[in-house]
Coordinates of C-alpha atoms and ligand atoms in Angstrom, one line a residue:
T1 CA 29.2 94.8 -28.3
D2 CA 28.7 97.9 -30.4
G3 CA 31.1 100.6 -29.6
A4 CA 33.6 98.4 -27.8
Q5 CA 37.3 99.5 -27.4
L6 CA 39.4 96.4 -27.9
P7 CA 43.1 95.9 -27.7
I8 CA 43.1 92.9 -30.2
L9 CA 40.4 91.7 -32.6
V10 CA 40.9 88.4 -34.5
I11 CA 38.6 87.9 -37.5
G12 CA 37.9 84.1 -37.9
S13 CA 38.4 81.1 -35.7
G14 CA 40.2 78.6 -38.0
Y15 CA 43.8 77.5 -37.7
G16 CA 45.4 81.0 -38.0
G17 CA 43.0 82.7 -35.7
A18 CA 43.1 79.9 -33.1
V19 CA 47.0 80.1 -33.0
A20 CA 47.1 83.9 -32.7
A21 CA 44.4 83.9 -29.9
L22 CA 46.2 81.2 -27.8
R23 CA 49.7 82.8 -28.1
L24 CA 48.6 86.4 -27.6
A25 CA 46.5 85.4 -24.6
S26 CA 49.4 83.4 -23.1
A27 CA 51.5 86.5 -23.4
G28 CA 49.0 88.3 -21.3
Q29 CA 46.9 90.0 -24.0
Q30 CA 43.1 90.3 -24.0
V31 CA 41.8 88.9 -27.3
A32 CA 38.3 89.1 -29.0
I33 CA 37.6 86.6 -31.8
V34 CA 34.6 87.2 -34.1
E35 CA 33.4 84.3 -36.3
K36 CA 30.9 84.3 -39.1
G37 CA 29.7 80.7 -38.4
M38 CA 27.9 79.2 -35.4
S39 CA 29.4 77.8 -32.2
W40 CA 28.3 74.2 -32.8
S41 CA 28.0 73.3 -29.2
A42 CA 24.2 72.7 -28.9
P43 CA 22.7 69.4 -30.1
G44 CA 19.8 69.4 -32.5
S45 CA 16.4 67.7 -32.0
D46 CA 18.1 64.3 -32.8
G47 CA 20.5 64.9 -29.9
K48 CA 23.5 65.4 -32.1
I49 CA 25.4 68.5 -33.0
F50 CA 26.2 67.5 -36.6
C51 CA 24.4 65.5 -39.3
N52 CA 26.2 62.7 -41.3
M53 CA 26.9 62.4 -45.0
L54 CA 24.0 60.0 -45.7
N55 CA 21.3 62.2 -44.3
P56 CA 22.2 65.8 -44.7
D57 CA 19.9 68.4 -43.2
G58 CA 20.1 72.1 -42.7
R59 CA 23.1 71.7 -40.5
S60 CA 25.1 70.5 -43.4
F61 CA 25.5 73.5 -45.7
W62 CA 25.9 77.2 -45.3
L63 CA 22.7 78.9 -46.5
R64 CA 21.7 76.6 -49.4
T65 CA 18.4 75.0 -50.2
K66 CA 20.1 72.1 -51.8
T67 CA 23.2 70.2 -50.9
S68 CA 26.2 70.7 -53.0
Q69 CA 28.1 67.4 -52.4
P70 CA 31.6 66.9 -53.7
V71 CA 30.6 63.6 -55.2
S72 CA 27.3 64.8 -56.4
Y73 CA 26.3 61.9 -58.8
F74 CA 25.9 58.2 -58.3
M75 CA 25.4 55.8 -61.2
G76 CA 25.3 59.0 -63.3
A77 CA 22.3 60.5 -61.5
P78 CA 22.5 63.6 -59.4
Y79 CA 21.8 62.9 -55.7
D80 CA 21.9 66.3 -54.2
K81 CA 19.0 66.8 -51.8
T82 CA 16.7 69.6 -50.8
I83 CA 17.5 71.0 -47.3
P84 CA 16.2 74.0 -45.3
S85 CA 18.4 77.1 -45.6
Y86 CA 20.4 77.5 -42.4
T87 CA 23.9 78.6 -41.4
G88 CA 25.3 75.1 -41.7
V89 CA 28.9 74.1 -41.2
L90 CA 30.1 73.6 -44.7
D91 CA 30.2 76.4 -47.3
A92 CA 30.3 75.4 -50.9
E93 CA 31.3 78.9 -52.1
Q94 CA 30.7 79.3 -55.9
F95 CA 33.0 81.4 -58.0
S96 CA 32.5 81.5 -61.8
Q97 CA 34.5 78.4 -62.5
I98 CA 35.3 76.8 -59.2
R99 CA 33.4 75.9 -56.0
I100 CA 35.5 76.2 -52.8
Y101 CA 34.5 74.2 -49.8
Q102 CA 35.2 75.9 -46.4
G103 CA 34.2 75.3 -42.8
R104 CA 31.9 77.8 -41.1
G105 CA 31.8 78.0 -37.3
V106 CA 34.0 78.2 -34.2
G107 CA 36.9 76.1 -35.4
G108 CA 36.7 77.0 -39.1
G109 CA 37.9 74.2 -41.5
S110 CA 38.8 71.9 -38.6
L111 CA 35.1 71.2 -38.1
V112 CA 34.6 69.8 -41.5
N113 CA 37.9 68.5 -42.6
G114 CA 39.2 65.0 -42.8
G115 CA 41.8 65.7 -40.1
M116 CA 44.7 64.6 -42.3
A117 CA 47.7 66.2 -40.5
V118 CA 50.6 66.0 -42.9
T119 CA 54.0 67.7 -42.5
P120 CA 55.5 68.3 -46.0
K121 CA 58.8 66.7 -46.8
Q122 CA 61.6 69.1 -46.0
Q123 CA 63.1 68.7 -49.4
Y124 CA 60.1 70.4 -50.9
F125 CA 59.7 73.2 -48.3
G126 CA 61.5 75.7 -50.5
S127 CA 58.8 75.5 -53.1
I128 CA 56.1 76.0 -50.5
L129 CA 57.3 79.1 -48.6
P130 CA 60.6 80.2 -50.2
S131 CA 61.1 83.1 -47.8
V132 CA 60.9 81.0 -44.6
D133 CA 63.9 79.3 -43.0
P134 CA 63.2 75.6 -43.2
A135 CA 65.4 74.8 -40.2
E136 CA 63.2 76.8 -37.8
M137 CA 60.0 75.3 -39.2
Y138 CA 61.2 71.7 -39.0
N139 CA 63.0 72.1 -35.6
T140 CA 60.4 74.2 -33.9
Y141 CA 57.2 75.2 -35.4
Y142 CA 56.0 72.0 -37.2
P143 CA 56.7 70.0 -33.9
R144 CA 54.8 72.6 -31.9
A145 CA 51.9 72.6 -34.4
N146 CA 51.7 68.8 -34.3
A147 CA 51.8 68.6 -30.6
N148 CA 49.1 71.2 -30.0
L149 CA 46.8 69.8 -32.7
K150 CA 47.0 66.4 -31.0
V151 CA 48.2 64.6 -34.1
N152 CA 48.3 60.8 -33.8
N153 CA 48.8 57.8 -36.1
V154 CA 46.8 54.8 -36.8
D155 CA 47.9 51.5 -35.0
Q156 CA 49.3 49.8 -38.0
T157 CA 48.6 46.3 -36.7
W158 CA 44.9 47.2 -36.0
F159 CA 44.8 48.9 -39.5
E160 CA 45.8 45.6 -41.3
S161 CA 42.6 43.8 -40.0
A162 CA 40.1 46.6 -39.4
S163 CA 37.1 46.2 -41.8
C164 CA 36.6 50.0 -42.0
Y165 CA 40.0 50.3 -43.7
Q166 CA 39.6 47.7 -46.4
F167 CA 39.2 50.6 -48.9
A168 CA 42.6 51.9 -47.8
R169 CA 44.2 48.4 -48.1
V170 CA 42.9 48.0 -51.6
G171 CA 44.1 51.4 -52.5
R172 CA 47.5 50.5 -51.2
K173 CA 47.7 47.1 -52.9
T174 CA 46.7 48.4 -56.3
A175 CA 49.1 51.3 -56.1
Q176 CA 52.0 49.2 -54.9
A177 CA 51.4 46.7 -57.7
S178 CA 52.2 49.5 -60.1
G179 CA 55.4 50.4 -58.3
F180 CA 54.0 53.4 -56.4
T181 CA 55.0 54.4 -52.9
T182 CA 52.2 54.5 -50.3
T183 CA 52.6 56.2 -46.9
F184 CA 50.6 56.3 -43.7
V185 CA 49.2 59.7 -43.0
P186 CA 48.8 61.1 -39.5
N187 CA 45.5 62.6 -38.3
V188 CA 43.9 64.6 -35.5
Y189 CA 41.1 62.0 -35.2
D190 CA 41.7 60.0 -32.1
F191 CA 42.4 56.5 -33.4
N192 CA 41.9 54.9 -29.9
Y193 CA 38.4 56.3 -30.1
M194 CA 38.0 54.8 -33.6
K195 CA 39.0 51.3 -32.3
Q196 CA 36.2 51.6 -29.7
E197 CA 33.7 52.6 -32.5
L198 CA 34.7 49.5 -34.4
A199 CA 34.4 47.4 -31.2
N200 CA 30.9 48.9 -30.6
T201 CA 32.0 50.3 -27.2
A202 CA 31.6 54.0 -28.1
P203 CA 29.1 56.0 -30.3
R204 CA 30.2 56.0 -33.9
S205 CA 31.4 59.1 -35.8
A206 CA 34.0 58.2 -38.3
L207 CA 32.2 54.9 -38.6
N208 CA 28.9 56.6 -39.0
A209 CA 29.6 58.4 -42.2
E210 CA 30.4 61.7 -40.3
V211 CA 33.0 64.0 -41.7
I212 CA 32.5 67.0 -44.1
Y213 CA 29.3 68.1 -42.1
G214 CA 31.2 67.7 -38.8
N215 CA 32.1 64.9 -36.5
N216 CA 30.1 64.4 -33.3
Y217 CA 32.9 62.4 -31.6
G218 CA 36.5 61.4 -32.0
K219 CA 38.0 64.4 -33.9
N220 CA 40.3 66.8 -32.2
S221 CA 39.0 69.9 -34.0
L222 CA 40.3 73.3 -32.9
D223 CA 37.5 73.9 -30.4
K224 CA 39.0 70.9 -28.5
T225 CA 42.6 72.0 -28.9
Y226 CA 43.9 75.5 -29.6
L227 CA 40.7 77.3 -29.0
A228 CA 39.9 75.4 -25.7
A229 CA 43.4 76.3 -24.5
A230 CA 42.9 79.9 -25.5
V231 CA 39.6 80.2 -23.7
A232 CA 41.1 78.5 -20.6
T233 CA 43.5 81.5 -20.3
G234 CA 40.5 83.5 -19.3
K235 CA 41.6 86.2 -21.7
V236 CA 39.8 85.2 -24.9
T237 CA 36.2 85.7 -25.9
I238 CA 34.7 84.1 -29.0
T239 CA 31.7 85.7 -30.6
P240 CA 30.0 83.6 -33.3
Q241 CA 27.5 84.6 -36.0
H242 CA 29.3 88.0 -36.6
V243 CA 30.4 88.8 -40.1
V244 CA 33.1 91.4 -40.6
T245 CA 32.5 93.7 -43.6
K246 CA 34.8 96.6 -43.1
V247 CA 38.1 97.5 -41.5
A248 CA 39.3 101.2 -41.7
P249 CA 41.7 103.4 -39.7
A250 CA 40.1 104.9 -36.7
A251 CA 40.1 108.6 -36.0
G252 CA 42.6 108.3 -33.2
T253 CA 44.7 105.1 -33.1
G254 CA 43.7 101.6 -34.2
Y255 CA 41.0 100.5 -36.6
T256 CA 37.3 100.6 -36.7
V257 CA 35.8 97.2 -37.6
T258 CA 32.2 96.9 -38.8
M259 CA 30.4 93.7 -38.6
N260 CA 26.9 92.2 -39.1
Q261 CA 25.4 90.0 -36.4
I262 CA 23.4 87.3 -38.3
D263 CA 20.7 84.9 -37.3
T264 CA 20.5 81.2 -38.5
S265 CA 18.8 82.3 -41.7
G266 CA 21.7 84.6 -42.6
N267 CA 19.7 87.8 -42.0
T268 CA 21.5 90.7 -40.4
V269 CA 19.9 91.4 -37.0
A270 CA 22.4 94.1 -35.9
T271 CA 25.3 96.0 -37.3
K272 CA 28.1 96.8 -34.8
T273 CA 31.3 98.9 -35.0
V274 CA 34.2 98.3 -32.6
T275 CA 37.6 99.9 -32.4
A276 CA 40.6 97.7 -32.1
Q277 CA 44.3 98.6 -31.7
K278 CA 45.4 95.5 -33.6
V279 CA 43.5 93.4 -36.0
F280 CA 44.4 89.9 -37.2
F281 CA 42.8 88.7 -40.5
A282 CA 42.2 85.0 -40.0
A283 CA 39.1 84.5 -42.2
G284 CA 40.9 81.9 -44.3
S285 CA 42.4 82.2 -47.8
V286 CA 39.1 83.1 -49.4
G287 CA 37.6 85.2 -46.5
T288 CA 40.7 87.3 -45.9
S289 CA 41.4 87.9 -49.6
K290 CA 37.8 89.0 -50.1
L291 CA 38.0 91.3 -47.1
L292 CA 41.3 92.9 -48.2
V293 CA 40.5 93.5 -51.9
T294 CA 37.2 95.0 -50.9
Q295 CA 38.8 97.4 -48.3
K296 CA 41.4 98.4 -50.9
A297 CA 38.9 98.9 -53.7
T298 CA 36.3 100.8 -51.6
G299 CA 38.8 103.1 -50.1
A300 CA 38.7 101.8 -46.5
L301 CA 42.3 100.7 -46.7
P302 CA 43.5 102.3 -50.0
N303 CA 47.2 101.8 -49.3
L304 CA 47.2 98.0 -49.3
P305 CA 49.7 96.7 -51.9
S306 CA 48.3 95.9 -55.4
S307 CA 49.5 92.3 -54.9
V308 CA 46.6 91.8 -52.4
G309 CA 44.2 89.2 -54.0
T310 CA 46.9 87.6 -56.1
G311 CA 48.8 84.3 -55.9
W312 CA 45.7 82.1 -55.2
G313 CA 46.0 78.4 -55.9
N314 CA 43.8 75.2 -55.2
N315 CA 46.7 73.0 -53.9
G316 CA 46.3 71.2 -57.2
N317 CA 43.1 69.6 -56.0
V318 CA 41.4 67.1 -58.4
M319 CA 39.3 64.1 -57.5
V320 CA 38.8 60.8 -59.3
A321 CA 37.6 57.3 -58.7
R322 CA 38.4 53.9 -60.2
Q323 CA 36.2 50.8 -60.4
N324 CA 38.0 47.9 -58.9
Q325 CA 37.8 44.2 -59.9
A326 CA 35.2 42.1 -58.2
W327 CA 37.8 40.5 -56.0
D328 CA 38.8 43.9 -54.7
A329 CA 35.8 44.9 -52.6
T330 CA 36.4 48.2 -50.7
G331 CA 33.9 47.5 -47.9
S332 CA 30.4 48.7 -47.0
L333 CA 31.7 50.1 -43.7
Q334 CA 34.3 52.8 -44.4
A335 CA 36.0 55.0 -41.8
T336 CA 35.6 58.6 -43.1
I337 CA 39.1 59.4 -41.9
P338 CA 41.7 58.8 -44.5
V339 CA 45.0 57.2 -43.3
M340 CA 47.0 56.6 -46.5
G341 CA 48.5 58.5 -49.4
I342 CA 50.2 57.6 -52.7
D343 CA 53.3 59.7 -52.9
N344 CA 54.4 60.5 -56.4
W345 CA 55.7 64.0 -55.7
A346 CA 59.2 63.0 -56.9
D347 CA 57.9 62.5 -60.5
S348 CA 59.1 65.6 -62.2
G349 CA 56.8 64.7 -65.2
G350 CA 53.8 65.5 -63.0
R351 CA 53.9 65.7 -59.1
A352 CA 51.1 64.4 -57.2
F353 CA 50.2 63.2 -53.6
A354 CA 47.0 61.3 -53.8
E355 CA 45.0 60.6 -50.6
I356 CA 43.1 57.3 -50.7
S357 CA 39.7 58.6 -49.8
P358 CA 36.8 56.8 -48.2
F359 CA 33.5 56.6 -50.1
P360 CA 31.1 55.9 -47.2
A361 CA 28.0 55.1 -49.2
G362 CA 26.9 52.5 -46.7
I363 CA 26.9 49.8 -49.4
E364 CA 29.7 47.9 -51.3
T365 CA 30.6 50.0 -54.4
F366 CA 33.9 48.4 -55.4
A367 CA 35.1 52.0 -56.0
S368 CA 38.4 53.5 -55.0
L369 CA 38.1 57.3 -54.6
Y370 CA 41.1 59.7 -54.5
L371 CA 41.8 63.3 -53.7
A372 CA 44.9 64.2 -55.6
I373 CA 47.1 67.1 -54.5
T374 CA 49.1 68.1 -57.5
D375 CA 51.8 70.6 -58.5
N376 CA 49.4 72.7 -60.6
P377 CA 51.3 76.0 -61.3
N378 CA 48.3 78.1 -62.2
R379 CA 47.4 81.0 -59.9
A380 CA 44.3 83.2 -59.8
T381 CA 43.4 86.6 -58.6
F382 CA 40.5 87.9 -56.5
S383 CA 39.1 91.3 -57.6
Y384 CA 36.4 93.5 -56.3
N385 CA 33.3 93.7 -58.5
S386 CA 31.8 97.2 -58.2
G387 CA 28.7 96.1 -60.0
T388 CA 27.7 93.4 -57.6
G389 CA 29.7 94.6 -54.5
G390 CA 31.1 91.1 -54.3
V391 CA 34.5 89.6 -55.0
D392 CA 35.3 87.5 -58.1
L393 CA 38.0 84.9 -58.6
N394 CA 39.3 84.4 -62.1
W395 CA 40.2 80.7 -61.7
Q396 CA 39.5 78.8 -65.0
Q397 CA 38.3 75.2 -64.8
A398 CA 40.6 74.3 -67.7
W399 CA 43.6 75.2 -65.5
N400 CA 42.9 71.9 -63.7
G401 CA 44.3 70.2 -66.8
A402 CA 47.7 70.4 -65.2
G403 CA 46.4 68.7 -62.1
I404 CA 44.7 66.0 -64.1
T405 CA 47.8 65.3 -66.2
A406 CA 49.8 64.8 -62.9
A407 CA 47.1 62.5 -61.4
K408 CA 46.9 60.4 -64.5
R409 CA 50.6 59.5 -64.0
I410 CA 49.4 57.6 -61.0
F411 CA 46.0 56.3 -62.0
D412 CA 46.5 55.4 -65.7
P413 CA 49.2 52.9 -64.8
I414 CA 47.2 51.5 -61.9
N415 CA 44.2 51.0 -64.3
A416 CA 46.4 49.4 -66.9
K417 CA 47.9 46.9 -64.5
Q418 CA 44.6 46.1 -62.8
A419 CA 42.7 46.0 -66.0
T420 CA 40.3 48.5 -64.5
I421 CA 38.7 51.7 -65.5
Y422 CA 37.8 55.1 -64.1
R423 CA 34.3 55.7 -62.7
T424 CA 32.6 58.2 -64.9
D425 CA 29.3 58.4 -62.9
L426 CA 30.3 60.3 -59.8
F427 CA 31.1 63.9 -60.8
G428 CA 28.5 64.1 -63.5
L429 CA 27.2 62.0 -66.3
Y430 CA 30.1 60.5 -68.2
K431 CA 32.5 62.8 -66.3
T432 CA 35.7 61.3 -65.0
W433 CA 37.4 64.1 -63.1
G434 CA 36.2 66.2 -60.1
D435 CA 37.8 69.3 -61.4
D436 CA 35.3 72.0 -60.6
F437 CA 35.9 72.3 -56.8
A438 CA 38.6 72.6 -54.2
Y439 CA 39.1 71.7 -50.5
H440 CA 42.5 73.5 -50.1
P441 CA 42.2 77.2 -51.0
L442 CA 45.6 78.9 -50.4
G443 CA 47.0 82.3 -51.1
G444 CA 45.6 85.7 -51.9
C445 CA 47.7 87.6 -49.6
V446 CA 51.1 86.0 -50.0
L447 CA 53.8 86.1 -47.3
N448 CA 56.7 88.4 -48.1
Q449 CA 54.7 89.8 -51.1
S450 CA 51.5 91.4 -49.7
T451 CA 52.8 91.3 -46.2
D452 CA 56.3 91.4 -44.6
N453 CA 57.9 88.0 -43.9
Y454 CA 55.7 87.6 -40.7
G455 CA 52.3 88.6 -42.0
R456 CA 52.3 92.3 -41.2
L457 CA 50.4 94.6 -43.6
Q458 CA 53.1 97.1 -43.6
S459 CA 51.2 100.2 -44.9
Y460 CA 48.9 99.7 -41.9
P461 CA 50.7 99.2 -38.6
G462 CA 48.7 96.9 -36.4
L463 CA 47.0 95.0 -39.2
Y464 CA 48.2 91.3 -39.7
V465 CA 47.3 88.4 -41.8
I466 CA 47.7 84.9 -40.2
D467 CA 45.9 82.2 -42.1
G468 CA 46.1 80.2 -45.3
S469 CA 46.1 83.3 -47.5
L470 CA 49.8 83.7 -46.7
I471 CA 50.7 80.5 -48.5
P472 CA 51.3 80.9 -52.2
G473 CA 48.9 78.3 -53.6
N474 CA 50.4 74.9 -52.8
T475 CA 51.7 72.9 -49.8
T476 CA 52.6 69.5 -51.6
V477 CA 50.3 67.8 -49.1
N478 CA 47.2 68.6 -47.1
P479 CA 47.6 72.2 -45.8
F480 CA 46.5 72.7 -42.2
V481 CA 49.6 71.7 -40.4
T482 CA 51.6 74.1 -42.5
I483 CA 49.0 76.9 -41.9
T484 CA 49.3 76.2 -38.2
A485 CA 53.1 76.0 -38.1
L486 CA 53.5 79.2 -40.1
A487 CA 51.1 81.0 -37.7
E488 CA 53.1 79.7 -34.7
R489 CA 56.3 81.2 -36.3
N490 CA 54.7 84.5 -37.3
I491 CA 52.9 85.2 -34.0
E492 CA 56.1 84.5 -32.0
N493 CA 57.9 87.2 -34.0
I494 CA 54.9 89.6 -33.8
I495 CA 54.6 89.2 -30.0
A496 CA 58.3 89.7 -29.5
N497 CA 58.5 92.8 -31.7
D498 CA 55.1 94.5 -31.7
F499 CA 54.0 94.1 -28.1
K500 CA 56.9 95.6 -26.2
Ligands
FAD601 P1 39.7 78.5 -42.0 O1 39.9 77.3 -41.3 O2 38.8 78.4 -43.2 O3 39.0 79.5 -41.0 C1 38.5 80.9 -41.3 C2 37.3 81.1 -40.5 O4 37.0 82.5 -40.7 C3 36.1 80.3 -40.8 O5 35.6 79.8 -39.6 C4 35.1 81.4 -41.4 O6 33.7 81.2 -41.1 C5 35.6 82.7 -40.8 N1 35.3 83.9 -41.6 C6 35.4 84.0 -42.9 N2 35.0 85.2 -43.3 C7 34.7 85.9 -42.1 C8 34.2 87.2 -41.8 N3 34.2 88.2 -42.9 N4 33.9 87.6 -40.6 C9 34.1 86.7 -39.6 N5 34.5 85.4 -39.8 C10 34.8 85.0 -41.1 N6 43.3 70.2 -44.7 C11 44.1 69.3 -44.2 O7 45.3 69.7 -43.9 N7 43.8 68.0 -44.0 C12 42.6 67.5 -44.3 O8 42.2 66.3 -44.1 C13 41.6 68.5 -44.9 N8 40.4 68.0 -45.3 C14 39.5 69.0 -45.7 C15 38.2 68.5 -46.0 C16 37.2 69.5 -46.3 C17 35.8 69.1 -46.6 C18 37.6 70.9 -46.4 C19 36.6 72.0 -46.8 C20 38.9 71.3 -46.1 C21 39.8 70.3 -45.8 N9 41.1 70.7 -45.5 C22 42.0 69.8 -45.1 C23 41.6 72.1 -45.6 C24 41.7 72.9 -44.3 O9 40.5 72.7 -43.5 C25 41.9 74.4 -44.5 O10 43.2 74.5 -45.3 C26 42.1 75.2 -43.2 O11 40.9 75.1 -42.5 C27 42.4 76.6 -43.5 O12 42.7 77.3 -42.3 P2 42.5 78.8 -42.2 O13 43.0 79.2 -40.8 O14 43.3 79.5 -43.3 O15 41.0 79.2 -42.4

């Protein structure tokens, strides 16, 4: 409420915010979380909380009148659809040369993501977070994150015959035929639940084309794990539909935080100011970076370091699809939850880890779709635009050439061996690469550069960053387990030293 005096305010309810809230509350602290998106707990008129990928409605996208689907073409024709503007769960945030997909709601990205819960190989950890001791991460914080996120593995015997994973088996077979290593990938989606879906003994979610607009069943998103545990302490409140716009030192101690309460059309219905002794920025790589560069440029937090806004990367994301031979059908029923990756990170000529992605079109397409995570070295900068009052990101689409080069080292040989071709009808007309969007924004307030080695914004005691913006642009695999484990490490140090 307006005028409230709070000990701790957490901005955003994704991985970083959820970890901070649970650990602070467990240490006896009272925590208020504010979240821009909705709570996603009430069903719509169809009895479901979320819509699926085949029939997107207003619930799908954040304040858009037309969907902005990652695979936005089929047979070379655009198939985005007109929808009512609503504070939906997936934001396709458009910067000048890249569109960044992010979750909006209580649970952040966990609501919309594919649940792939991948711990990077320890041998590469030095390239991910060079200032962090790998031993403590692999002995303590990665295991803690995996346990609390409820990470599980597909039953490999079931996988081999499940019709909904034919696409993954074809992806594996064609990769292995060219000598590539494939690996099963853990997930937070409950694979026992998925077995029941396939057996028709439980309502379908992964088997009903549900994922990027939310899963009605099966997925252990943060609202079912960390956030549920945080609320169960009795010390955490979560206030949805509040957008933080300003953070500045308060007259006495602490910080005044200004926020707009919004309705489901995105209109501001009230503006509130609270005072908090400690503030955790957990608005995600894009959200936190935008807030911080704005506070610095507008004079609310002028002493933030000039490195704030820098070091942003897209985890090397590029997407591509191949057209398989007629004997390699990928299946008309595809689980939306990926379980396999092609690991070519050891290739120093172009490192890539390609997830074998579902393409749940509801019909046989013979297509294999991949999301490649590559070692793209390019980094971009967020900057405040005084003309628009917004924040720009200077990422160039051409910078994805590095990612495409790395991905081609996997898919060119597969195509050669299989005598197959790339699909050129899914990301535009005659366009092979999905190189104008990202699922994995990382960086913008890099650990041990813009903050100390635990996320403290040192020029402002009591301000912390605890989300994906701390990670300098790449995690070699899908990022949320690393974001969670780093948050676990940092909050432990912060509680031990700053809450005496
Ligand atoms: P987020 O989870 O983005 O949380 C930030 C929260 O802050 C959001 O809820 C946001 O609404 C809120 N917020 C933002 N600004 C404000 C503000 N001003 N005021 C109040 N609240 C604010 N990663 C994987 O590891 N595996 C996957 O399989 C995977 N699949 C993905 C699929 C999709 C479609 C997408 C979009 C992402 C996927 N990711 C995946 C990426 C993963 O979801 C993100 O890396 C992760 O959610 C980032 O965590 P975070 O804590 O940094 O921020």
